[in-house]
PDB file of C-alpha atoms in Angstrom:
ATOM      1  CA  MET C   2      22.518 -18.373  10.263  1.00 50.00           C
ATOM      2  CA  ALA C   3      19.477 -18.667   7.640  1.00 53.00           C
ATOM      3  CA  GLU C   4      19.128 -15.427   4.841  1.00 55.00           C
ATOM      4  CA  PRO C   5      16.247 -13.492   5.790  1.00 59.00           C
ATOM      5  CA  THR C   6      13.101 -13.439   4.268  1.00 59.00           C
ATOM      6  CA  ILE C   7      12.352 -10.405   2.167  1.00 54.00           C
ATOM      7  CA  ASP C   8       8.797  -9.741   1.313  1.00 60.00           C
ATOM      8  CA  PRO C   9       7.801  -9.780  -2.054  1.00 52.00           C
ATOM      9  CA  THR C  10       5.003  -6.914  -1.902  1.00 60.00           C
ATOM     10  CA  LEU C  11       7.572  -5.303  -0.792  1.00 69.00           C
ATOM     11  CA  GLY C  12       8.898  -3.692  -4.160  1.00 65.00           C
ATOM     12  CA  PRO C  13      11.236  -0.657  -3.079  1.00 66.00           C
ATOM     13  CA  VAL C  14      13.180  -3.771  -0.931  1.00 66.00           C
ATOM     14  CA  LEU C  15      13.367  -5.748  -4.420  1.00 66.00           C
ATOM     15  CA  ALA C  16      14.298  -3.043  -6.147  1.00 66.00           C
ATOM     16  CA  ARG C  17      17.113  -2.806  -3.767  1.00 73.00           C
ATOM     17  CA  THR C  18      20.168  -2.722  -6.149  1.00 72.00           C
ATOM     18  CA  GLY C  19      18.322  -1.884  -9.709  1.00 79.00           C
ATOM     19  CA  ASP C  20      18.573   1.571 -11.632  1.00 91.00           C
ATOM     20  CA  GLU C  21      17.417   4.766 -11.098  1.00 95.00           C
ATOM     21  CA  ARG C  22      14.711   3.912 -13.157  1.00 96.00           C
ATOM     22  CA  ALA C  23      13.645   0.301 -11.163  1.00 93.00           C
ATOM     23  CA  ILE C  24      13.805   2.215  -7.912  1.00 92.00           C
ATOM     24  CA  LEU C  25      11.351   5.113  -8.810  1.00 96.00           C
ATOM     25  CA  GLU C  26       8.942   3.130 -10.020  1.00 95.00           C
ATOM     26  CA  SER C  27       8.726   0.384  -7.422  1.00 92.00           C
ATOM     27  CA  PHE C  28       8.426   3.352  -4.761  1.00 92.00           C
ATOM     28  CA  LEU C  29       5.733   5.032  -6.447  1.00 96.00           C
ATOM     29  CA  ASP C  30       4.113   1.790  -7.517  1.00 94.00           C
ATOM     30  CA  PHE C  31       4.288   0.585  -3.694  1.00 92.00           C
ATOM     31  CA  HIS C  32       2.776   3.973  -2.180  1.00 94.00           C
ATOM     32  CA  ARG C  33       0.178   3.410  -5.140  1.00 96.00           C
ATOM     33  CA  ALA C  34      -0.815  -0.351  -3.864  1.00 93.00           C
ATOM     34  CA  THR C  35      -0.639   1.192  -0.213  1.00 93.00           C
ATOM     35  CA  VAL C  36      -3.228   3.640  -1.266  1.00 96.00           C
ATOM     36  CA  LEU C  37      -5.158   0.770  -2.361  1.00 96.00           C
ATOM     37  CA  ARG C  38      -5.033  -1.439   0.643  1.00 94.00           C
ATOM     38  CA  LYS C  39      -5.677   1.305   3.002  1.00 96.00           C
ATOM     39  CA  ALA C  40      -9.491   1.511   1.166  1.00 96.00           C
ATOM     40  CA  ARG C  41     -10.003  -2.254   1.093  1.00 96.00           C
ATOM     41  CA  GLY C  42     -12.634  -3.860   2.700  1.00 96.00           C
ATOM     42  CA  LEU C  43     -14.694  -0.759   3.732  1.00 97.00           C
ATOM     43  CA  SER C  44     -18.429   0.210   2.824  1.00 97.00           C
ATOM     44  CA  ASP C  45     -18.974   3.477   0.937  1.00 98.00           C
ATOM     45  CA  ALA C  46     -20.212   4.912   4.038  1.00 97.00           C
ATOM     46  CA  GLU C  47     -16.992   4.170   5.597  1.00 97.00           C
ATOM     47  CA  ALA C  48     -14.978   5.336   2.422  1.00 98.00           C
ATOM     48  CA  ALA C  49     -16.662   8.548   2.173  1.00 97.00           C
ATOM     49  CA  ARG C  50     -17.317   9.194   5.722  1.00 97.00           C
ATOM     50  CA  ARG C  51     -15.588  12.642   7.059  1.00 95.00           C
ATOM     51  CA  LEU C  52     -13.326  11.908   9.660  1.00 96.00           C
ATOM     52  CA  VAL C  53     -11.491  15.585   9.783  1.00 95.00           C
ATOM     53  CA  PRO C  54     -12.086  18.965   9.532  1.00 93.00           C
ATOM     54  CA  SER C  55     -10.977  19.027   6.110  1.00 90.00           C
ATOM     55  CA  ARG C  56     -13.031  17.217   2.756  1.00 87.00           C
ATOM     56  CA  THR C  57     -10.242  14.347   3.001  1.00 94.00           C
ATOM     57  CA  THR C  58     -11.765  10.732   3.215  1.00 97.00           C
ATOM     58  CA  LEU C  59     -10.170   7.960   2.025  1.00 98.00           C
ATOM     59  CA  ALA C  60     -12.314   7.247  -1.008  1.00 98.00           C
ATOM     60  CA  GLY C  61     -11.510  11.114  -1.763  1.00 97.00           C
ATOM     61  CA  LEU C  62      -8.362  10.353  -1.553  1.00 98.00           C
ATOM     62  CA  LEU C  63      -8.645   7.721  -4.372  1.00 98.00           C
ATOM     63  CA  LYS C  64     -10.829  10.260  -6.684  1.00 98.00           C
ATOM     64  CA  HIS C  65      -7.518  12.933  -6.275  1.00 97.00           C
ATOM     65  CA  LEU C  66      -5.199  10.705  -6.830  1.00 98.00           C
ATOM     66  CA  ALA C  67      -6.447   9.199  -9.891  1.00 97.00           C
ATOM     67  CA  LEU C  68      -6.886  13.105 -11.113  1.00 96.00           C
ATOM     68  CA  VAL C  69      -3.252  13.161 -10.146  1.00 96.00           C
ATOM     69  CA  GLU C  70      -1.906  10.091 -12.218  1.00 97.00           C
ATOM     70  CA  ARG C  71      -3.616  11.386 -15.272  1.00 95.00           C
ATOM     71  CA  ASN C  72      -2.943  15.175 -15.201  1.00 95.00           C
ATOM     72  CA  TRP C  73       1.102  14.399 -14.324  1.00 96.00           C
ATOM     73  CA  LEU C  74       2.116  11.496 -16.542  1.00 96.00           C
ATOM     74  CA  PRO C  75      -0.786  11.511 -19.830  1.00 95.00           C
ATOM     75  CA  CYS C  76      -1.702  15.173 -19.607  1.00 95.00           C
ATOM     76  CA  LEU C  77       1.976  16.350 -19.839  1.00 96.00           C
ATOM     77  CA  PHE C  78       3.647  13.450 -21.765  1.00 97.00           C
ATOM     78  CA  ALA C  79       1.018  12.674 -24.196  1.00 96.00           C
ATOM     79  CA  PRO C  80      -2.034  14.226 -23.918  1.00 93.00           C
ATOM     80  CA  GLY C  81      -5.217  12.387 -26.245  1.00 89.00           C
ATOM     81  CA  PRO C  82      -8.303  14.433 -27.164  1.00 91.00           C
ATOM     82  CA  GLY C  83     -10.137  16.050 -24.055  1.00 86.00           C
ATOM     83  CA  ASP C  84      -6.807  15.846 -21.595  1.00 87.00           C
ATOM     84  CA  VAL C  85      -6.901  19.415 -20.106  1.00 86.00           C
ATOM     85  CA  TYR C  86      -3.697  19.753 -17.564  1.00 89.00           C
ATOM     86  CA  LEU C  87      -5.694  21.227 -14.138  1.00 90.00           C
ATOM     87  CA  THR C  88      -4.119  24.130 -12.147  1.00 86.00           C
ATOM     88  CA  SER C  89      -6.566  25.721 -10.050  1.00 87.00           C
ATOM     89  CA  GLU C  90      -6.980  25.451  -6.835  1.00 88.00           C
ATOM     90  CA  ALA C  91     -10.744  24.533  -7.251  1.00 90.00           C
ATOM     91  CA  ASP C  92     -10.115  21.526  -9.655  1.00 89.00           C
ATOM     92  CA  ALA C  93      -8.001  20.210  -6.448  1.00 86.00           C
ATOM     93  CA  GLU C  94     -10.653  20.453  -4.365  1.00 88.00           C
ATOM     94  CA  ALA C  95     -13.243  19.323  -6.529  1.00 91.00           C
ATOM     95  CA  SER C  96     -10.721  15.997  -7.218  1.00 93.00           C
ATOM     96  CA  PHE C  97     -11.415  15.168  -3.118  1.00 95.00           C
ATOM     97  CA  THR C  98     -15.105  15.462  -3.542  1.00 95.00           C
ATOM     98  CA  LEU C  99     -17.409  12.387  -3.622  1.00 96.00           C
ATOM     99  CA  ASP C 100     -20.155  12.617  -6.351  1.00 95.00           C
ATOM    100  CA  PRO C 101     -23.750  11.209  -6.429  1.00 95.00           C
ATOM    101  CA  GLY C 102     -23.209   7.656  -7.275  1.00 95.00           C
ATOM    102  CA  GLU C 103     -19.057   7.145  -6.803  1.00 97.00           C
ATOM    103  CA  THR C 104     -18.301   3.739  -4.985  1.00 98.00           C
ATOM    104  CA  LEU C 105     -15.437   2.801  -3.709  1.00 98.00           C
ATOM    105  CA  ASP C 106     -15.423  -0.458  -6.072  1.00 98.00           C
ATOM    106  CA  GLY C 107     -15.483   2.198  -9.012  1.00 98.00           C
ATOM    107  CA  LEU C 108     -12.948   4.905  -7.395  1.00 98.00           C
ATOM    108  CA  ALA C 109      -9.980   2.107  -6.716  1.00 98.00           C
ATOM    109  CA  ALA C 110     -10.535   0.843 -10.391  1.00 98.00           C
ATOM    110  CA  ALA C 111     -10.370   4.338 -11.985  1.00 98.00           C
ATOM    111  CA  TYR C 112      -7.244   4.783 -10.068  1.00 98.00           C
ATOM    112  CA  ARG C 113      -6.130   1.510 -11.005  1.00 98.00           C
ATOM    113  CA  ALA C 114      -6.828   2.573 -14.415  1.00 98.00           C
ATOM    114  CA  ALA C 115      -5.039   6.207 -14.141  1.00 97.00           C
ATOM    115  CA  CYS C 116      -1.891   4.089 -12.468  1.00 98.00           C
ATOM    116  CA  ALA C 117      -1.651   1.841 -15.706  1.00 97.00           C
ATOM    117  CA  ARG C 118      -2.157   4.580 -18.014  1.00 96.00           C
ATOM    118  CA  SER C 119       0.395   6.705 -16.388  1.00 97.00           C
ATOM    119  CA  ARG C 120       2.633   3.510 -16.148  1.00 97.00           C
ATOM    120  CA  ALA C 121       2.247   3.043 -20.081  1.00 97.00           C
ATOM    121  CA  VAL C 122       3.040   6.779 -20.800  1.00 98.00           C
ATOM    122  CA  ALA C 123       5.991   7.027 -18.931  1.00 98.00           C
ATOM    123  CA  ALA C 124       7.831   3.822 -20.191  1.00 98.00           C
ATOM    124  CA  ARG C 125       8.043   5.415 -23.684  1.00 98.00           C
ATOM    125  CA  PHE C 126      10.007   8.060 -22.467  1.00 98.00           C
ATOM    126  CA  ASP C 127      13.718   8.798 -21.006  1.00 98.00           C
ATOM    127  CA  LEU C 128      13.734   9.636 -17.400  1.00 98.00           C
ATOM    128  CA  ASP C 129      15.626  13.099 -19.131  1.00 98.00           C
ATOM    129  CA  HIS C 130      12.760  13.876 -21.480  1.00 98.00           C
ATOM    130  CA  VAL C 131      11.324  17.457 -20.704  1.00 98.00           C
ATOM    131  CA  VAL C 132       7.402  18.612 -21.244  1.00 97.00           C
ATOM    132  CA  PRO C 133       6.249  21.953 -20.965  1.00 95.00           C
ATOM    133  CA  HIS C 134       4.715  22.440 -17.865  1.00 95.00           C
ATOM    134  CA  PRO C 135       2.153  25.325 -17.447  1.00 91.00           C
ATOM    135  CA  GLN C 136       3.007  26.323 -14.062  1.00 92.00           C
ATOM    136  CA  LEU C 137       6.767  25.243 -13.663  1.00 94.00           C
ATOM    137  CA  GLY C 138       8.223  26.038 -17.489  1.00 95.00           C
ATOM    138  CA  GLU C 139       9.461  22.751 -17.758  1.00 97.00           C
ATOM    139  CA  VAL C 140       9.668  19.240 -15.981  1.00 98.00           C
ATOM    140  CA  SER C 141      11.563  16.174 -16.643  1.00 98.00           C
ATOM    141  CA  LEU C 142       9.750  13.027 -16.108  1.00 98.00           C
ATOM    142  CA  ARG C 143      12.841  11.802 -13.505  1.00 98.00           C
ATOM    143  CA  TRP C 144      11.167  15.013 -11.436  1.00 98.00           C
ATOM    144  CA  VAL C 145       7.953  14.140 -12.238  1.00 98.00           C
ATOM    145  CA  LEU C 146       7.937  10.484 -10.998  1.00 98.00           C
ATOM    146  CA  VAL C 147       9.847  11.912  -7.901  1.00 98.00           C
ATOM    147  CA  HIS C 148       6.792  14.318  -7.202  1.00 98.00           C
ATOM    148  CA  LEU C 149       4.057  11.526  -7.927  1.00 98.00           C
ATOM    149  CA  ILE C 150       5.961   9.325  -5.090  1.00 97.00           C
ATOM    150  CA  GLU C 151       5.793  12.292  -2.562  1.00 97.00           C
ATOM    151  CA  GLU C 152       2.107  13.190  -3.582  1.00 97.00           C
ATOM    152  CA  THR C 153       1.059   9.642  -2.980  1.00 98.00           C
ATOM    153  CA  ALA C 154       3.262   9.018  -0.136  1.00 96.00           C
ATOM    154  CA  ARG C 155       1.803  11.975   1.881  1.00 97.00           C
ATOM    155  CA  HIS C 156      -1.265  10.388   0.913  1.00 97.00           C
ATOM    156  CA  ALA C 157      -0.623   7.580   2.175  1.00 96.00           C
ATOM    157  CA  GLY C 158      -0.099   8.263   5.276  1.00 95.00           C
ATOM    158  CA  HIS C 159      -3.202  10.128   5.202  1.00 96.00           C
ATOM    159  CA  ALA C 160      -5.208   7.273   4.609  1.00 97.00           C
ATOM    160  CA  ASP C 161      -3.581   5.146   6.913  1.00 95.00           C
ATOM    161  CA  ILE C 162      -5.140   7.577   9.891  1.00 95.00           C
ATOM    162  CA  LEU C 163      -7.954   7.573   8.331  1.00 97.00           C
ATOM    163  CA  ARG C 164      -8.242   3.798   8.322  1.00 97.00           C
ATOM    164  CA  GLU C 165      -7.393   3.698  11.857  1.00 96.00           C
ATOM    165  CA  LEU C 166      -9.768   6.189  13.103  1.00 96.00           C
ATOM    166  CA  THR C 167     -12.475   4.596  10.608  1.00 96.00           C
ATOM    167  CA  ASP C 168     -11.740   1.049  12.258  1.00 94.00           C
ATOM    168  CA  GLY C 169      -8.965   0.929  14.263  1.00 93.00           C
ATOM    169  CA  GLU C 170      -7.012  -1.170  11.174  1.00 90.00           C
ATOM    170  CA  THR C 171      -3.283  -0.059  11.525  1.00 85.00           C
ATOM    171  CA  GLY C 172      -0.080  -0.876   9.933  1.00 77.00           C
ATOM    172  CA  ALA C 173       2.342   0.450   7.386  1.00 69.00           C
ATOM    173  CA  ILE C 174       1.070  -1.518   4.743  1.00 70.00           C
TER     174      ILE C 174
END
């Protein structure tokens, strides 16, 4: 019997026997890539179109997830000048709101850059590294990575539905 072919784009499948960090990072990167794939090929107008009662749009998801990436890793673990951890509901709502002139390409590039910065920051710390958090007291890098997996996967599901409502395209990835 021939061995089954494994799709090399499925990082979590390839990392199935890796260490904890490899598994966490591969699941997070898989969901990050899924969100980007769901927006690929759309026009700015299609990506900004509201299809549900909330302000959630495909473009808004990219903008929001870029803020999530910046907020949880760089702002907590390696804040630079001007990095401020955002905690208010108004900040969260604003992160979905598109500003005039924002394009899908620009939002996708900003999200990719935020993910790259998050990866670089996370690589500097052990999973057990703990930092202060303004609302939770303390969080470990492990906890933050699991939270980012949960948040990104949740929004990847939203992106999947929004893409299907936009042009009928379906698929898990």
